[in-house]
mmCIF file with all atom_site columns, C-alpha atoms in Angstrom:
data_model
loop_
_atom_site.group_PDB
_atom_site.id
_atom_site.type_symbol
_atom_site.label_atom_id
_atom_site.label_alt_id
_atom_site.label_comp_id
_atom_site.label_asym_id
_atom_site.label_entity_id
_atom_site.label_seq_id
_atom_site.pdbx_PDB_ins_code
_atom_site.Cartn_x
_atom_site.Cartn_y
_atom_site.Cartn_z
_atom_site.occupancy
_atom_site.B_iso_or_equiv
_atom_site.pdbx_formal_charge
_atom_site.auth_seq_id
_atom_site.auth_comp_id
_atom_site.auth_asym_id
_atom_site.auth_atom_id
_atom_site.pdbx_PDB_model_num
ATOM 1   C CA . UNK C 1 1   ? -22.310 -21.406 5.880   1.00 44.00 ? 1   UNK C CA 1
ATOM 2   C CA . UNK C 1 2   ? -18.619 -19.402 5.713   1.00 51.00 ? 2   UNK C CA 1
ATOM 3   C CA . UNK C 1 3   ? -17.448 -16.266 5.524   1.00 47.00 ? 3   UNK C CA 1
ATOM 4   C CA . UNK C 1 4   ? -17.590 -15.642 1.682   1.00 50.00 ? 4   UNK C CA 1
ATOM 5   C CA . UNK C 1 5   ? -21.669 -17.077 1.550   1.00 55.00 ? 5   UNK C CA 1
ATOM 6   C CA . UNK C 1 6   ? -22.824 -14.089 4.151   1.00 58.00 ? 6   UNK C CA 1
ATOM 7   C CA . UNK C 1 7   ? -24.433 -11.400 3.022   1.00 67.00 ? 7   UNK C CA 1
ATOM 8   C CA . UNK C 1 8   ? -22.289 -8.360  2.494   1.00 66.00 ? 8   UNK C CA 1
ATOM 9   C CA . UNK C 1 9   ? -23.147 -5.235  4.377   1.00 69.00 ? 9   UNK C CA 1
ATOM 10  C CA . UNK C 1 10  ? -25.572 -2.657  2.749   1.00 79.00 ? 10  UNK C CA 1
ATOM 11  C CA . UNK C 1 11  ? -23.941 0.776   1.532   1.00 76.00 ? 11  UNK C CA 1
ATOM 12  C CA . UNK C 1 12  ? -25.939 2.570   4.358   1.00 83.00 ? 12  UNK C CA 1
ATOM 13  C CA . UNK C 1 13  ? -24.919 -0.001  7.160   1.00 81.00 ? 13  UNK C CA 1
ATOM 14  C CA . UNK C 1 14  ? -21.181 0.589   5.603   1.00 72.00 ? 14  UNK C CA 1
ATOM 15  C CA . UNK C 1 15  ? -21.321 4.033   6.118   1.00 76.00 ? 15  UNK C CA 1
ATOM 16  C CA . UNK C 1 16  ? -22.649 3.718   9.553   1.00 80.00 ? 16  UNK C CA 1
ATOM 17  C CA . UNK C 1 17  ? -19.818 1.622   10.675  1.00 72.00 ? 17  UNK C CA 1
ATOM 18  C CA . UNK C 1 18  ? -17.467 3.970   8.925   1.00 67.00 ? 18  UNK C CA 1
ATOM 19  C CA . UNK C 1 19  ? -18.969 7.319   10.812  1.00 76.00 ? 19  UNK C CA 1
ATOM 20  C CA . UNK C 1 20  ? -18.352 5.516   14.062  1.00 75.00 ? 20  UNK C CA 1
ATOM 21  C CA . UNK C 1 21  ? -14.782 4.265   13.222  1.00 66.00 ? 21  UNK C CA 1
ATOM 22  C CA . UNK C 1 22  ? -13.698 7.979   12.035  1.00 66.00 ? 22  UNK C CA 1
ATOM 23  C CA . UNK C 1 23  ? -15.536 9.432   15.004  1.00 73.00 ? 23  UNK C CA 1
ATOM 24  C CA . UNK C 1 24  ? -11.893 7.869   16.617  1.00 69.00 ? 24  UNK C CA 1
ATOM 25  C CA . UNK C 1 25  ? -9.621  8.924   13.789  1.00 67.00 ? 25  UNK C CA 1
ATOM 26  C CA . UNK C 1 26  ? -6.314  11.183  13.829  1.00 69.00 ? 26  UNK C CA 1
ATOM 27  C CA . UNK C 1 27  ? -6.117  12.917  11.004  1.00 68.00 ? 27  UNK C CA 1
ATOM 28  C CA . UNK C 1 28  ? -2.712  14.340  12.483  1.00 73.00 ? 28  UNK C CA 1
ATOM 29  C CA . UNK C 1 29  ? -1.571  10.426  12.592  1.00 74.00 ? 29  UNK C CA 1
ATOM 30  C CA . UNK C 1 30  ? 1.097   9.458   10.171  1.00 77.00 ? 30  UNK C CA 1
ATOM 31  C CA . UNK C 1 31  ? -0.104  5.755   11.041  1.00 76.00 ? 31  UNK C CA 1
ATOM 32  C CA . UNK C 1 32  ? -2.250  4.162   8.382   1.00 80.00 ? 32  UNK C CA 1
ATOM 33  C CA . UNK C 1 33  ? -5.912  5.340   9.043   1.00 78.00 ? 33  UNK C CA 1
ATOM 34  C CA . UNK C 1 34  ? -6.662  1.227   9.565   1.00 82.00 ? 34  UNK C CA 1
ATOM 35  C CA . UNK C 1 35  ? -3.762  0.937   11.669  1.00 83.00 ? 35  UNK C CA 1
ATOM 36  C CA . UNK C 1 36  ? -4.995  4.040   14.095  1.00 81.00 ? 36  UNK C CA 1
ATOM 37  C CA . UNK C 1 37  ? -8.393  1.664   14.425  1.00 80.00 ? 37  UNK C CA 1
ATOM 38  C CA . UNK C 1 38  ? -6.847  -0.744  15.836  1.00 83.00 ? 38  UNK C CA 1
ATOM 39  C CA . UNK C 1 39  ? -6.765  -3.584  12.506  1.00 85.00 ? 39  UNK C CA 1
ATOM 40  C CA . UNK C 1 40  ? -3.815  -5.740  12.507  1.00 90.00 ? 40  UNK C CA 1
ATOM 41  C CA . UNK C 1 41  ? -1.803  -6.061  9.069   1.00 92.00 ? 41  UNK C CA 1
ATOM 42  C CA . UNK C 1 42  ? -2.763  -9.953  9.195   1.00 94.00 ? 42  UNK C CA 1
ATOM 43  C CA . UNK C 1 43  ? -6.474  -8.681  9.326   1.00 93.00 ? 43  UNK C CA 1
ATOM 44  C CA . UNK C 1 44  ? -5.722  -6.949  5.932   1.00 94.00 ? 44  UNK C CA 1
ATOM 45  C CA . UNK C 1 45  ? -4.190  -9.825  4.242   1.00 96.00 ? 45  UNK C CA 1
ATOM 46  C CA . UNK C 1 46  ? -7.208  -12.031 5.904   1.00 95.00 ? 46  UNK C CA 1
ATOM 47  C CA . UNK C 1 47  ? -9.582  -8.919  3.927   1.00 96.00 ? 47  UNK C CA 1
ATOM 48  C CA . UNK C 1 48  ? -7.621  -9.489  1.117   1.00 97.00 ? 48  UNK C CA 1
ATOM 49  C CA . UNK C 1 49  ? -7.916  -12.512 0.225   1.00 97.00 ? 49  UNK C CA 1
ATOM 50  C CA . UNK C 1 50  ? -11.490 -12.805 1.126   1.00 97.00 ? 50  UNK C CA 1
ATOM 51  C CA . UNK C 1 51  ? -11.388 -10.027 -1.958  1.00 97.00 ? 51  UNK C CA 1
ATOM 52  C CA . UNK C 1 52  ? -9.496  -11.981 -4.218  1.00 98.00 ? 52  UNK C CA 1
ATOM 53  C CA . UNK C 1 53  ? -11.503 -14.858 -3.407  1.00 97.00 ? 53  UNK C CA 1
ATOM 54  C CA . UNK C 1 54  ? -14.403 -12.712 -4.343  1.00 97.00 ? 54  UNK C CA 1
ATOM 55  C CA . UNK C 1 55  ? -12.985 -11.618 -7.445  1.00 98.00 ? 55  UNK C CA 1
ATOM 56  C CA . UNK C 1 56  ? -12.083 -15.463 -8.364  1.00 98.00 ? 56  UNK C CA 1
ATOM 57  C CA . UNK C 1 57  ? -15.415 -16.770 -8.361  1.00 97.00 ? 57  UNK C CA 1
ATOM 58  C CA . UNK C 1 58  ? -16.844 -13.425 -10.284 1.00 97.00 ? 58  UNK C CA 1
ATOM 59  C CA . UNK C 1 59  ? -18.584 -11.785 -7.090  1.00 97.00 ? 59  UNK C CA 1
ATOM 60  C CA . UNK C 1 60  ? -17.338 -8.532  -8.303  1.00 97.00 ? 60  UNK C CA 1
ATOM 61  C CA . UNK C 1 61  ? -19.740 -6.370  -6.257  1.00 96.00 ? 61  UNK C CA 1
ATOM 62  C CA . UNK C 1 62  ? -18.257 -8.258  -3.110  1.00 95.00 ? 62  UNK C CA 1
ATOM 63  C CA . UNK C 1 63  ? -15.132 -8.105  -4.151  1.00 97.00 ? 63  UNK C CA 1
ATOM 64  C CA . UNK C 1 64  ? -15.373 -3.972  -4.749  1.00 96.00 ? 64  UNK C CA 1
ATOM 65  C CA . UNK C 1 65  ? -16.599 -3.553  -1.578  1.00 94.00 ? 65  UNK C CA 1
ATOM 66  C CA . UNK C 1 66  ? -13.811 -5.716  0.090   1.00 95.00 ? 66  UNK C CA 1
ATOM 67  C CA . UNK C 1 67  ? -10.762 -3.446  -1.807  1.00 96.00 ? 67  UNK C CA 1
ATOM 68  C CA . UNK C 1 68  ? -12.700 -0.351  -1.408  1.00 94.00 ? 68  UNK C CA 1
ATOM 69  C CA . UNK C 1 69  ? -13.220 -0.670  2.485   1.00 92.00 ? 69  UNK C CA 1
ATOM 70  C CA . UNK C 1 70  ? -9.413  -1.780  2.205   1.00 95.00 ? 70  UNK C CA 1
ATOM 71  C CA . UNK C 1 71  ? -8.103  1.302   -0.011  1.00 94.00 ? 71  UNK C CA 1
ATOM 72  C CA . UNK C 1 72  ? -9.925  3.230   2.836   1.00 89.00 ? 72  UNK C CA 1
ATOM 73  C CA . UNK C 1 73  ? -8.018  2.013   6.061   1.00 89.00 ? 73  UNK C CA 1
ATOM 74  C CA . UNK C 1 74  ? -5.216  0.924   4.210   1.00 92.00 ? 74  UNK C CA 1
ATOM 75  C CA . UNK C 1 75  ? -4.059  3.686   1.843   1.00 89.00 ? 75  UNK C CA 1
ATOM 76  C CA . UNK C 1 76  ? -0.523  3.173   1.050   1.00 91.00 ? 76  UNK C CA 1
ATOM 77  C CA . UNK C 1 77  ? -0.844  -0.696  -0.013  1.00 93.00 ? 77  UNK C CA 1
ATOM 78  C CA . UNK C 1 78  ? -0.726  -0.450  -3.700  1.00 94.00 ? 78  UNK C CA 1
ATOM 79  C CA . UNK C 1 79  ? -2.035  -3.968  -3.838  1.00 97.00 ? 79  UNK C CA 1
ATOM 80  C CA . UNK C 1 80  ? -5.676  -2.900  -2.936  1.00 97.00 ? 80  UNK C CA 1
ATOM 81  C CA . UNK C 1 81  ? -5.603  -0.336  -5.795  1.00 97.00 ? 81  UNK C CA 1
ATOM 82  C CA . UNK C 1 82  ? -4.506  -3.141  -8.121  1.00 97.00 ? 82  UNK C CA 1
ATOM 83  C CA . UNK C 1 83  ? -7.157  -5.631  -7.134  1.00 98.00 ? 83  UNK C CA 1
ATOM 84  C CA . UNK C 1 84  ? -10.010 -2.426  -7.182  1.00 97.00 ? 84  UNK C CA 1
ATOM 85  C CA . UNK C 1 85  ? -8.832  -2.021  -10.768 1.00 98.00 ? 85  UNK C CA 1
ATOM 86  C CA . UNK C 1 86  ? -9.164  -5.460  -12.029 1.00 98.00 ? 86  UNK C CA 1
ATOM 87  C CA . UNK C 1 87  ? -12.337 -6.113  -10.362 1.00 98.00 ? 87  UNK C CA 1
ATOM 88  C CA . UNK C 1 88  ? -13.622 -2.733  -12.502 1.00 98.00 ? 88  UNK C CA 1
ATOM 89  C CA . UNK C 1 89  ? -12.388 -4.412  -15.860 1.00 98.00 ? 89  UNK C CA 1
ATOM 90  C CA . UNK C 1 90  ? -13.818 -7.006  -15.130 1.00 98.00 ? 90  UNK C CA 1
ATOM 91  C CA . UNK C 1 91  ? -16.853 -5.178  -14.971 1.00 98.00 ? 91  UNK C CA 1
ATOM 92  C CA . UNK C 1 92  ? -15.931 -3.352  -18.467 1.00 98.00 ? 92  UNK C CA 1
ATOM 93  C CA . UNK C 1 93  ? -16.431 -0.055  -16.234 1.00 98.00 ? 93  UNK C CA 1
ATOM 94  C CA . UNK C 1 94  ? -13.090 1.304   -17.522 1.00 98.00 ? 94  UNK C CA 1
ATOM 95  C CA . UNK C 1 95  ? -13.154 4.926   -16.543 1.00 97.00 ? 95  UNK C CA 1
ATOM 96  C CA . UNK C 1 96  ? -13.205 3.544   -13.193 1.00 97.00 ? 96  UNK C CA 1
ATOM 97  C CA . UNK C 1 97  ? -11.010 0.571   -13.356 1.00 97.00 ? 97  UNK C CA 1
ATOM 98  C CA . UNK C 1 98  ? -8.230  3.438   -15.008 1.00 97.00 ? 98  UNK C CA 1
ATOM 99  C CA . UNK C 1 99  ? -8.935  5.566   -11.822 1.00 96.00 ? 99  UNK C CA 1
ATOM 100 C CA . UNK C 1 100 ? -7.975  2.565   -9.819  1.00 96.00 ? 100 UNK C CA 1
ATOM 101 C CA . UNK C 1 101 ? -4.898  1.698   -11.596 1.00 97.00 ? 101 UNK C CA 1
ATOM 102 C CA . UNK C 1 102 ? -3.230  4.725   -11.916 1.00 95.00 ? 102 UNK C CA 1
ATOM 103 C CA . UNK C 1 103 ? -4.030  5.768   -8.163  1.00 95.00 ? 103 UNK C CA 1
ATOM 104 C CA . UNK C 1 104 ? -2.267  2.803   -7.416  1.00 93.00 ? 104 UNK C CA 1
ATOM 105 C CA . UNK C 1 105 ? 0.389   4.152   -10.108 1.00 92.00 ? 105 UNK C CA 1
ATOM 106 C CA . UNK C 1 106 ? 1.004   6.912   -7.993  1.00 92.00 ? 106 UNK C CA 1
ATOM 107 C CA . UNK C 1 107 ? 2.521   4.712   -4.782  1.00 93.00 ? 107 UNK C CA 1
ATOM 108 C CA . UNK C 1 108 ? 4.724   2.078   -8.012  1.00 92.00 ? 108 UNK C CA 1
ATOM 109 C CA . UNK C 1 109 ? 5.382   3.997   -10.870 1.00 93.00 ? 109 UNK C CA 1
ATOM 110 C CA . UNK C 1 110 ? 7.782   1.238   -11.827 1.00 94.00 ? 110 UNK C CA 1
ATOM 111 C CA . UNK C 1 111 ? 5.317   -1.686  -11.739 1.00 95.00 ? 111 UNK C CA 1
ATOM 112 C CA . UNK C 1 112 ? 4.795   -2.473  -15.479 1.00 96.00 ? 112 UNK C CA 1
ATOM 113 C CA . UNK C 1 113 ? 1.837   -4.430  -14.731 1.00 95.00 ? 113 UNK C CA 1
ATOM 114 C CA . UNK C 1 114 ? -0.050  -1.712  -13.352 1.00 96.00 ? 114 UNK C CA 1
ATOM 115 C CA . UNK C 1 115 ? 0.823   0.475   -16.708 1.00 96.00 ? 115 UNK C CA 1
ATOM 116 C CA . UNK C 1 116 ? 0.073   -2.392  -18.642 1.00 97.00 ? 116 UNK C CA 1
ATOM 117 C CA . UNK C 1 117 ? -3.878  -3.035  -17.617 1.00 97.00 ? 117 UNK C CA 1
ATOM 118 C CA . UNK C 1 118 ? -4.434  1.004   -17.708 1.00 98.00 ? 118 UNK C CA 1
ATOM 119 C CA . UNK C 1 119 ? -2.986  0.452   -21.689 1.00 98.00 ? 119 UNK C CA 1
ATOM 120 C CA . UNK C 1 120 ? -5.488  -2.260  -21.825 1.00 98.00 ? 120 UNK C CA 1
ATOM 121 C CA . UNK C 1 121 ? -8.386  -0.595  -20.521 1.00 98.00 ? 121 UNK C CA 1
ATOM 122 C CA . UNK C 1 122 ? -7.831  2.520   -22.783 1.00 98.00 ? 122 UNK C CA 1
ATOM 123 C CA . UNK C 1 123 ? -7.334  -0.059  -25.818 1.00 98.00 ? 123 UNK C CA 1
ATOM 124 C CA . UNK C 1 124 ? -11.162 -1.599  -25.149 1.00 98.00 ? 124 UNK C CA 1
ATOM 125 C CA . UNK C 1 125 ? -12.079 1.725   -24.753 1.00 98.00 ? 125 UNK C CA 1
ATOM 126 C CA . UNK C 1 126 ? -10.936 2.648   -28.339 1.00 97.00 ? 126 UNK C CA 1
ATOM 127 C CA . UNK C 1 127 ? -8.633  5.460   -26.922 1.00 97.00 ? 127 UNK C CA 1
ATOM 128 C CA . UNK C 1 128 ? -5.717  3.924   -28.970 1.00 97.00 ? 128 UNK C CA 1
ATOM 129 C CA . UNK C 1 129 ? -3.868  7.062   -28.973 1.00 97.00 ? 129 UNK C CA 1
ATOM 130 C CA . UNK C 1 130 ? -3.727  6.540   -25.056 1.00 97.00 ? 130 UNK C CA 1
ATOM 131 C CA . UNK C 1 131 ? -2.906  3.197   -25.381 1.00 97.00 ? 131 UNK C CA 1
ATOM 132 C CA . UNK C 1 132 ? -0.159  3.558   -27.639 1.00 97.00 ? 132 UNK C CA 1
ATOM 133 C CA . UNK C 1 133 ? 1.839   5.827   -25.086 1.00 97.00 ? 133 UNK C CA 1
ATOM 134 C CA . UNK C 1 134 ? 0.689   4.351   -21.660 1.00 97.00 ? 134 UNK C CA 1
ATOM 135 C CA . UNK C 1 135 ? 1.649   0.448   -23.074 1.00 97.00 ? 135 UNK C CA 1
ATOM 136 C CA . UNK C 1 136 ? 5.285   2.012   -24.311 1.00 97.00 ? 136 UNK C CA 1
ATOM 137 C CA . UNK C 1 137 ? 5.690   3.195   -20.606 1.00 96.00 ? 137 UNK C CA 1
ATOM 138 C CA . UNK C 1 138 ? 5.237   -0.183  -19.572 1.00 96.00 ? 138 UNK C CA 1
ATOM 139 C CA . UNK C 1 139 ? 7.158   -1.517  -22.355 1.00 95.00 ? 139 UNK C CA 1
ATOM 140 C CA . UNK C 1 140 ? 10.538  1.081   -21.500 1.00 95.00 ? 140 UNK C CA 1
ATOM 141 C CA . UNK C 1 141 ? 9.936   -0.406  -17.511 1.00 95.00 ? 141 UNK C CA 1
ATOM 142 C CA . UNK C 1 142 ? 9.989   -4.062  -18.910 1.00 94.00 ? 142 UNK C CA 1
ATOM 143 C CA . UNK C 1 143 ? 12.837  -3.358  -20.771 1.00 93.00 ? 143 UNK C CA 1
ATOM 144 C CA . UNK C 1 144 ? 14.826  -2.008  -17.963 1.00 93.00 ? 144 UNK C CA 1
ATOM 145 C CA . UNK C 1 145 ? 14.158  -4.973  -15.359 1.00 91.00 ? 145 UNK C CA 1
ATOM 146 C CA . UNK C 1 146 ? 13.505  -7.634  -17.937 1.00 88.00 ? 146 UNK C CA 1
ATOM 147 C CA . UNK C 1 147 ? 14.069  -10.132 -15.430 1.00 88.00 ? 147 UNK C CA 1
ATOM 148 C CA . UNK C 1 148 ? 10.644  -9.146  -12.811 1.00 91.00 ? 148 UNK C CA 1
ATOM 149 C CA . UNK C 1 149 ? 8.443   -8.348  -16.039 1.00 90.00 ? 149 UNK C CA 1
ATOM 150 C CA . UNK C 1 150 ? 8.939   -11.386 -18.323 1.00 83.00 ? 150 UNK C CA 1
ATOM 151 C CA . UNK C 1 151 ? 5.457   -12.261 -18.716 1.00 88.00 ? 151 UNK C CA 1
ATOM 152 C CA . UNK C 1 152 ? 3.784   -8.397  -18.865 1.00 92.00 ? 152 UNK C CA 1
ATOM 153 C CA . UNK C 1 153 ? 6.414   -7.733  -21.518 1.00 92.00 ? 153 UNK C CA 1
ATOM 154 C CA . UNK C 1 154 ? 5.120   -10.327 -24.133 1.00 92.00 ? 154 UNK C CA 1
ATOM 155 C CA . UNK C 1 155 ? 1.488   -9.112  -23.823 1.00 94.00 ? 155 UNK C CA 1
ATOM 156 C CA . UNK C 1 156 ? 2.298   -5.489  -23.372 1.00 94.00 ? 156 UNK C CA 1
ATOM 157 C CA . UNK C 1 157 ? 4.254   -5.409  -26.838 1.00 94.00 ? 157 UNK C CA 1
ATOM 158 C CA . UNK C 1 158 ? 1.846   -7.436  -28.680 1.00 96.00 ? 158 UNK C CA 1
ATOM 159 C CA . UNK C 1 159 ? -0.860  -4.921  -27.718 1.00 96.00 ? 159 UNK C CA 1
ATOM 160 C CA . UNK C 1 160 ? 1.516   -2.195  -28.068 1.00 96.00 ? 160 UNK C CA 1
ATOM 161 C CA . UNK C 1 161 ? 1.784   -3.155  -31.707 1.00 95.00 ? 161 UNK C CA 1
ATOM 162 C CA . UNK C 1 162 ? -1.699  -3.466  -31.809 1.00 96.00 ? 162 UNK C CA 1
ATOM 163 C CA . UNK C 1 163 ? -2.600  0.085   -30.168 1.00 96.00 ? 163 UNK C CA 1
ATOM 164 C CA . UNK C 1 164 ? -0.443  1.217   -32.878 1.00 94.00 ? 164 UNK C CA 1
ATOM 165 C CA . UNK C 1 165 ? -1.808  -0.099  -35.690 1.00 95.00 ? 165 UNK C CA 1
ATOM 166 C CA . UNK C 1 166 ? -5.609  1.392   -34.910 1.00 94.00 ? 166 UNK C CA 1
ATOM 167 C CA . UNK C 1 167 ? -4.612  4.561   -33.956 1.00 93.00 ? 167 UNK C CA 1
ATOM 168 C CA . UNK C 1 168 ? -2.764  4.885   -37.173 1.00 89.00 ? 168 UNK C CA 1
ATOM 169 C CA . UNK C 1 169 ? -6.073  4.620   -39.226 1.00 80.00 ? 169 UNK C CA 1
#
């Protein structure tokens, strides 16, 4: 049996663990909160992509918990915000999966793709309105560094276009 068949921890055992590892905390610290613990950065990328492999083979519960416990002791890595939100759309829970996104918004305001999936989320929500303005955002950053966006660009016009259309009617 590996790592990705054990059983995740429960909520309450989570918590547990988490009392006792903040018991130790700095809030003073300017060092990331997992970095005061003692976790090295190739533990986080190890956590990472035990997430991602979660998210891969649709263990999106897993997965959540993974980027969640990882948005905790890793704040500033906008990559665990990104991965939180796409596990959340995945779920259709779009409120949240916007939450995610634009939290991780907040440390890349320049990442298109980010902009892109928040435009998506509000377009399956219906808010087309929202769409409409959050997918032009991505569009103007895809524009200016055409070059690191190719891909996002093509799908974040198309559904600009689209965005547009519905909230015209």
């Amino acid at each position: 049996m590996g790592y990705l068949d054990q059983k995740p921890l429960s909520q309450e055992e989570q918590m547990k663990c988490f009392q006792e590892m903040f018991a130790k905390f700095d809030f003073n610290s300017d060092l990331e909160p997992g970095l005061q613990l003692g976790f090295t950065p190739e533990y986080f990328d190890a956590m990472y992509a035990i997430g991602v492999k979660y998210y891969e083979n649709n263990r999106l519960d897993d997965a959540i918990k993974i980027f969640y416990q990882l948005i905790v002791l890793e704040s500033s890595a906008f990559r665990n915000y990104k991965a939180m939100g796409a596990c959340l759309q995945a779920k259709e829970d779009y409120d949240s999966a916007i939450t995610a996104y634009t939290s991780g918004a907040a440390l890349a305001m320049m990442d298109a793709e980010i902009h892109f999936y928040v435009g998506q989320c509000q377009f399956l929500k219906k808010e087309f309105s929202e769409a409409v303005k959050t997918l032009a955002f991505a569009n103007a950053i895809c524009e200016k560094y055409p070059e690191k966006w190719g891909n996002i660009a093509d799908h974040a016009k198309e559904l600009h276009a689209r965005a547009k259309e519905r909230a015209s009617h």
